[in-house]
């Protein structure tokens, strides 16, 4: 089942959004409760909780998206390497193939 945050962000289909919202809510609880226990000021603690939610959510969002981008780059490089391996296997361009004396003199 789909859940839309702020009416437009579909948490289920956007990568990293679910985890960001969950970590943001935990961060909000920790920051707000910690500030309340330290100062006993309810309104200011709620302000800190909202700020903690936003900072934690955005922080984890960027961290997760950065890791996702790195993973996609590694997958693309691996896919191209596998394609090149299949393409060049057995040919004179195969880096793993040992060249004989005749092939070296012809090159």
Tab-separated table of N, CA and C in Angstrom:
chain	number	residue	atom	x	y	z
A	1	UNK	N	0.840	-1.178	0.000
A	1	UNK	CA	0.000	0.000	0.000
A	1	UNK	C	0.884	1.241	0.000
A	2	UNK	N	0.525	2.207	-0.785
A	2	UNK	CA	1.311	3.413	-0.945
A	2	UNK	C	1.023	4.411	0.164
A	3	UNK	N	2.053	5.139	0.568
A	3	UNK	CA	1.914	6.191	1.571
A	3	UNK	C	2.551	7.450	1.009
A	4	UNK	N	1.782	8.531	0.943
A	4	UNK	CA	2.297	9.778	0.390
A	4	UNK	C	2.576	10.761	1.520
A	5	UNK	N	3.817	11.227	1.565
A	5	UNK	CA	4.243	12.208	2.550
A	5	UNK	C	4.059	13.587	1.950
A	6	UNK	N	3.414	14.471	2.660
A	6	UNK	CA	3.114	15.834	2.217
A	6	UNK	C	2.258	15.854	0.948
A	7	UNK	N	1.585	14.752	0.658
A	7	UNK	CA	0.671	14.693	-0.463
A	7	UNK	C	1.287	14.387	-1.806
A	8	UNK	N	2.610	14.444	-1.941
A	8	UNK	CA	3.210	14.216	-3.256
A	8	UNK	C	4.380	13.240	-3.246
A	9	UNK	N	5.055	13.035	-2.121
A	9	UNK	CA	6.214	12.142	-2.074
A	9	UNK	C	5.746	10.735	-1.753
A	10	UNK	N	5.780	9.868	-2.762
A	10	UNK	CA	5.367	8.490	-2.566
A	10	UNK	C	6.512	7.727	-1.899
A	11	UNK	N	6.322	7.417	-0.629
A	11	UNK	CA	7.380	6.818	0.179
A	11	UNK	C	7.737	5.421	-0.311
A	12	UNK	N	6.785	4.715	-0.879
A	12	UNK	CA	7.039	3.344	-1.300
A	12	UNK	C	7.890	3.266	-2.567
A	13	UNK	N	7.688	4.154	-3.504
A	13	UNK	CA	8.351	4.023	-4.800
A	13	UNK	C	9.658	4.803	-4.911
A	14	UNK	N	9.877	5.817	-4.090
A	14	UNK	CA	11.101	6.607	-4.174
A	14	UNK	C	12.189	5.933	-3.339
A	15	UNK	N	13.354	5.640	-3.944
A	15	UNK	CA	14.414	4.976	-3.181
A	15	UNK	C	14.879	5.832	-2.008
A	16	UNK	N	15.135	5.201	-0.885
A	16	UNK	CA	15.669	5.812	0.341
A	16	UNK	C	14.652	6.646	1.120
A	17	UNK	N	13.462	6.852	0.599
A	17	UNK	CA	12.519	7.724	1.303
A	17	UNK	C	11.951	7.062	2.556
A	18	UNK	N	11.672	5.768	2.482
A	18	UNK	CA	11.101	5.078	3.647
A	18	UNK	C	12.075	5.100	4.820
A	19	UNK	N	13.320	4.730	4.554
A	19	UNK	CA	14.316	4.708	5.608
A	19	UNK	C	14.581	6.104	6.159
A	20	UNK	N	14.567	7.108	5.283
A	20	UNK	CA	14.796	8.484	5.722
A	20	UNK	C	13.707	8.953	6.668
A	21	UNK	N	12.461	8.643	6.355
A	21	UNK	CA	11.353	9.043	7.222
A	21	UNK	C	11.429	8.304	8.555
A	22	UNK	N	11.772	7.024	8.512
A	22	UNK	CA	11.870	6.261	9.765
A	22	UNK	C	12.998	6.780	10.645
A	23	UNK	N	14.177	6.981	10.068
A	23	UNK	CA	15.285	7.517	10.855
A	23	UNK	C	15.003	8.940	11.321
A	24	UNK	N	14.320	9.720	10.497
A	24	UNK	CA	13.955	11.076	10.899
A	24	UNK	C	13.014	11.092	12.085
A	25	UNK	N	12.067	10.162	12.109
A	25	UNK	CA	11.142	10.126	13.251
A	25	UNK	C	11.856	9.681	14.525
A	26	UNK	N	12.786	8.753	14.409
A	26	UNK	CA	13.568	8.340	15.587
A	26	UNK	C	14.451	9.491	16.055
A	27	UNK	N	15.072	10.189	15.110
A	27	UNK	CA	15.894	11.347	15.466
A	27	UNK	C	15.075	12.438	16.121
A	28	UNK	N	13.872	12.635	15.630
A	28	UNK	CA	12.968	13.617	16.220
A	28	UNK	C	12.642	13.266	17.665
A	29	UNK	N	12.343	12.011	17.903
A	29	UNK	CA	12.020	11.557	19.254
A	29	UNK	C	13.210	11.730	20.197
A	30	UNK	N	14.379	11.353	19.740
A	30	UNK	CA	15.575	11.444	20.578
A	30	UNK	C	15.911	12.898	20.899
A	31	UNK	N	15.919	13.757	19.886
A	31	UNK	CA	16.284	15.164	20.101
A	31	UNK	C	15.232	15.872	20.951
A	32	UNK	N	13.963	15.670	20.628
A	32	UNK	CA	12.898	16.333	21.386
A	32	UNK	C	12.852	15.876	22.830
A	33	UNK	N	12.922	14.575	23.062
A	33	UNK	CA	12.890	14.048	24.428
A	33	UNK	C	14.141	14.441	25.202
A	34	UNK	N	15.283	14.400	24.533
A	34	UNK	CA	16.522	14.818	25.192
A	34	UNK	C	16.486	16.274	25.599
A	35	UNK	N	15.979	17.136	24.726
A	35	UNK	CA	15.884	18.556	25.059
A	35	UNK	C	14.867	18.789	26.173
A	36	UNK	N	13.772	18.055	26.144
A	36	UNK	CA	12.766	18.204	27.201
A	36	UNK	C	13.322	17.763	28.549
A	37	UNK	N	14.047	16.651	28.589
A	37	UNK	CA	14.619	16.185	29.846
A	37	UNK	C	15.684	17.137	30.372
A	38	UNK	N	16.366	17.833	29.464
A	38	UNK	CA	17.407	18.768	29.887
A	38	UNK	C	16.841	20.103	30.347
A	39	UNK	N	15.748	20.580	29.721
A	39	UNK	CA	15.274	21.936	30.009
A	39	UNK	C	13.860	22.004	30.572
A	40	UNK	N	13.057	20.982	30.415
A	40	UNK	CA	11.642	20.940	30.831
A	40	UNK	C	10.804	22.021	30.159
A	41	UNK	N	11.167	22.417	28.965
A	41	UNK	CA	10.389	23.399	28.198
A	41	UNK	C	9.731	22.661	27.032
A	42	UNK	N	8.413	22.568	27.075
A	42	UNK	CA	7.673	21.745	26.121
A	42	UNK	C	7.714	22.341	24.714
A	43	UNK	N	7.362	23.612	24.593
A	43	UNK	CA	7.279	24.218	23.262
A	43	UNK	C	8.637	24.223	22.559
A	44	UNK	N	9.664	24.590	23.266
A	44	UNK	CA	11.006	24.611	22.672
A	44	UNK	C	11.474	23.190	22.324
A	45	UNK	N	11.083	22.227	23.138
A	45	UNK	CA	11.442	20.836	22.850
A	45	UNK	C	10.763	20.352	21.578
A	46	UNK	N	9.529	20.777	21.353
A	46	UNK	CA	8.825	20.423	20.110
A	46	UNK	C	9.511	21.062	18.909
A	47	UNK	N	9.975	22.291	19.064
A	47	UNK	CA	10.717	22.945	17.986
A	47	UNK	C	11.999	22.171	17.672
A	48	UNK	N	12.691	21.756	18.720
A	48	UNK	CA	13.910	20.976	18.524
A	48	UNK	C	13.590	19.625	17.875
A	49	UNK	N	12.457	19.029	18.234
A	49	UNK	CA	12.066	17.744	17.658
A	49	UNK	C	11.826	17.886	16.154
A	50	UNK	N	11.163	18.950	15.746
A	50	UNK	CA	10.931	19.183	14.313
A	50	UNK	C	12.258	19.401	13.597
A	51	UNK	N	13.125	20.193	14.196
A	51	UNK	CA	14.448	20.410	13.609
A	51	UNK	C	15.252	19.122	13.543
A	52	UNK	N	15.147	18.300	14.584
A	52	UNK	CA	15.841	17.023	14.591
A	52	UNK	C	15.312	16.097	13.507
A	53	UNK	N	13.995	16.117	13.284
A	53	UNK	CA	13.405	15.309	12.218
A	53	UNK	C	13.945	15.728	10.862
A	54	UNK	N	13.943	17.021	10.602
A	54	UNK	CA	14.383	17.528	9.300
A	54	UNK	C	15.863	17.221	9.082
A	55	UNK	N	16.695	17.498	10.086
A	55	UNK	CA	18.141	17.267	9.931
A	55	UNK	C	18.459	15.788	9.765
A	56	UNK	N	17.831	14.938	10.572
A	56	UNK	CA	18.102	13.511	10.489
A	56	UNK	C	17.597	12.944	9.164
A	57	UNK	N	16.412	13.351	8.762
A	57	UNK	CA	15.848	12.845	7.522
A	57	UNK	C	16.702	13.259	6.321
A	58	UNK	N	17.061	14.532	6.244
A	58	UNK	CA	17.869	14.993	5.115
A	58	UNK	C	19.271	14.393	5.145
A	59	UNK	N	19.840	14.274	6.341
A	59	UNK	CA	21.171	13.683	6.456
A	59	UNK	C	21.188	12.251	5.964
A	60	UNK	N	20.223	11.453	6.408
A	60	UNK	CA	20.188	10.065	5.959
A	60	UNK	C	19.801	9.969	4.489
A	61	UNK	N	18.956	10.869	4.008
A	61	UNK	CA	18.558	10.871	2.600
A	61	UNK	C	19.790	11.032	1.705
A	62	UNK	N	20.628	12.042	2.004
A	62	UNK	CA	21.815	12.271	1.182
A	62	UNK	C	22.807	11.125	1.306
A	63	UNK	N	22.977	10.591	2.496
A	63	UNK	CA	23.873	9.455	2.713
A	63	UNK	C	23.403	8.242	1.907
A	64	UNK	N	22.122	7.947	1.966
A	64	UNK	CA	21.560	6.794	1.266
A	64	UNK	C	21.630	6.986	-0.251
A	65	UNK	N	21.295	8.165	-0.732
A	65	UNK	CA	21.332	8.411	-2.173
A	65	UNK	C	22.761	8.360	-2.715
A	66	UNK	N	23.732	8.835	-1.924
A	66	UNK	CA	25.127	8.774	-2.325
A	66	UNK	C	25.561	7.311	-2.453
A	67	UNK	N	25.227	6.500	-1.467
A	67	UNK	CA	25.572	5.078	-1.522
A	67	UNK	C	24.864	4.372	-2.676
A	68	UNK	N	23.623	4.747	-2.939
A	68	UNK	CA	22.876	4.158	-4.050
A	68	UNK	C	23.522	4.508	-5.390
A	69	UNK	N	23.976	5.754	-5.522
A	69	UNK	CA	24.644	6.165	-6.758
A	69	UNK	C	25.963	5.410	-6.939
A	70	UNK	N	26.719	5.242	-5.851
A	70	UNK	CA	27.964	4.475	-5.937
A	70	UNK	C	27.688	3.028	-6.326
A	71	UNK	N	26.655	2.448	-5.765
A	71	UNK	CA	26.300	1.064	-6.076
A	71	UNK	C	25.907	0.925	-7.543
A	72	UNK	N	25.161	1.876	-8.066
A	72	UNK	CA	24.769	1.823	-9.474
A	72	UNK	C	25.974	1.964	-10.392
A	73	UNK	N	26.939	2.800	-10.009
A	73	UNK	CA	28.151	2.956	-10.813
A	73	UNK	C	28.935	1.649	-10.823
A	74	UNK	N	29.080	1.009	-9.638
A	74	UNK	CA	29.786	-0.270	-9.577
A	74	UNK	C	29.064	-1.335	-10.401
A	75	UNK	N	27.733	-1.359	-10.350
A	75	UNK	CA	26.977	-2.327	-11.138
A	75	UNK	C	27.180	-2.090	-12.631
A	76	UNK	N	27.178	-0.834	-13.054
A	76	UNK	CA	27.377	-0.517	-14.467
A	76	UNK	C	28.776	-0.931	-14.923
A	77	UNK	N	29.785	-0.671	-14.097
A	77	UNK	CA	31.148	-1.063	-14.449
A	77	UNK	C	31.268	-2.587	-14.538
A	78	UNK	N	30.637	-3.287	-13.617
A	78	UNK	CA	30.669	-4.750	-13.633
A	78	UNK	C	29.957	-5.297	-14.865
A	79	UNK	N	28.808	-4.709	-15.202
A	79	UNK	CA	28.066	-5.140	-16.382
A	79	UNK	C	28.889	-4.928	-17.651
A	80	UNK	N	29.552	-3.757	-17.772
A	80	UNK	CA	30.384	-3.499	-18.943
A	80	UNK	C	31.580	-4.440	-18.990
A	81	UNK	N	32.168	-4.731	-17.843
A	81	UNK	CA	33.288	-5.658	-17.787
A	81	UNK	C	32.881	-7.056	-18.212
A	82	UNK	N	31.706	-7.493	-17.768
A	82	UNK	CA	31.215	-8.817	-18.174
A	82	UNK	C	30.920	-8.849	-19.669
A	83	UNK	N	30.361	-7.776	-20.188
A	83	UNK	CA	30.062	-7.706	-21.617
A	83	UNK	C	31.360	-7.735	-22.422
A	84	UNK	N	32.375	-6.992	-21.974
A	84	UNK	CA	33.659	-6.986	-22.672
A	84	UNK	C	34.344	-8.346	-22.575
A	85	UNK	N	34.227	-9.005	-21.452
A	85	UNK	CA	34.814	-10.331	-21.272
A	85	UNK	C	34.214	-11.300	-22.281
A	86	UNK	N	32.894	-11.264	-22.432
A	86	UNK	CA	32.221	-12.149	-23.383
A	86	UNK	C	32.596	-11.775	-24.812
A	87	UNK	N	32.705	-10.478	-25.065
A	87	UNK	CA	32.990	-10.006	-26.413
A	87	UNK	C	34.412	-10.349	-26.858
A	88	UNK	N	35.399	-10.170	-25.956
A	88	UNK	CA	36.798	-10.338	-26.330
A	88	UNK	C	37.372	-11.703	-25.984
A	89	UNK	N	36.603	-12.572	-25.393
A	89	UNK	CA	37.120	-13.870	-24.963
A	89	UNK	C	37.561	-14.690	-26.168
A	90	UNK	N	38.793	-15.154	-26.120
A	90	UNK	CA	39.330	-15.984	-27.193
A	90	UNK	C	39.933	-15.195	-28.334
A	91	UNK	N	39.763	-13.888	-28.368
A	91	UNK	CA	40.330	-13.093	-29.459
A	91	UNK	C	41.730	-12.617	-29.079
A	92	UNK	N	42.370	-11.948	-29.997
A	92	UNK	CA	43.718	-11.435	-29.715
A	92	UNK	C	43.672	-10.256	-28.736
A	93	UNK	N	42.517	-9.680	-28.510
A	93	UNK	CA	42.373	-8.565	-27.580
A	93	UNK	C	42.098	-9.023	-26.151
A	94	UNK	N	41.988	-10.339	-25.932
A	94	UNK	CA	41.709	-10.874	-24.599
A	94	UNK	C	42.937	-10.672	-23.709
A	95	UNK	N	42.826	-9.882	-22.633
A	95	UNK	CA	44.000	-9.632	-21.787
A	95	UNK	C	44.452	-10.867	-21.011
A	96	UNK	N	43.599	-11.862	-20.821
A	96	UNK	CA	43.965	-13.052	-20.079
A	96	UNK	C	44.611	-14.116	-20.960
A	97	UNK	N	44.516	-13.958	-22.245
A	97	UNK	CA	45.066	-14.947	-23.182
A	97	UNK	C	46.561	-14.733	-23.322
A	98	UNK	N	47.315	-15.787	-23.195
A	98	UNK	CA	48.768	-15.698	-23.346
A	98	UNK	C	49.106	-15.727	-24.831
A	99	UNK	N	49.932	-14.779	-25.245
A	99	UNK	CA	50.297	-14.708	-26.649
A	99	UNK	C	51.496	-15.623	-26.913
A	100	UNK	N	51.448	-16.275	-28.038
A	100	UNK	CA	52.571	-17.122	-28.438
A	100	UNK	C	53.588	-16.275	-29.195
A	101	UNK	N	54.710	-16.856	-29.531
A	101	UNK	CA	55.759	-16.120	-30.245
A	101	UNK	C	55.312	-15.623	-31.602
A	102	UNK	N	54.513	-16.427	-32.322
A	102	UNK	CA	54.041	-16.031	-33.654
A	102	UNK	C	53.089	-14.848	-33.573
A	103	UNK	N	52.235	-14.846	-32.567
A	103	UNK	CA	51.269	-13.740	-32.436
A	103	UNK	C	51.965	-12.452	-32.049
A	104	UNK	N	53.038	-12.540	-31.252
A	104	UNK	CA	53.761	-11.331	-30.841
A	104	UNK	C	54.473	-10.700	-32.025
A	105	UNK	N	55.038	-11.525	-32.889
A	105	UNK	CA	55.778	-10.971	-34.030
A	105	UNK	C	54.839	-10.369	-35.064
A	106	UNK	N	53.599	-10.893	-35.146
A	106	UNK	CA	52.624	-10.346	-36.102
A	106	UNK	C	52.035	-9.034	-35.620
A	107	UNK	N	52.010	-8.783	-34.327
A	107	UNK	CA	51.399	-7.575	-33.797
A	107	UNK	C	52.267	-6.373	-33.923
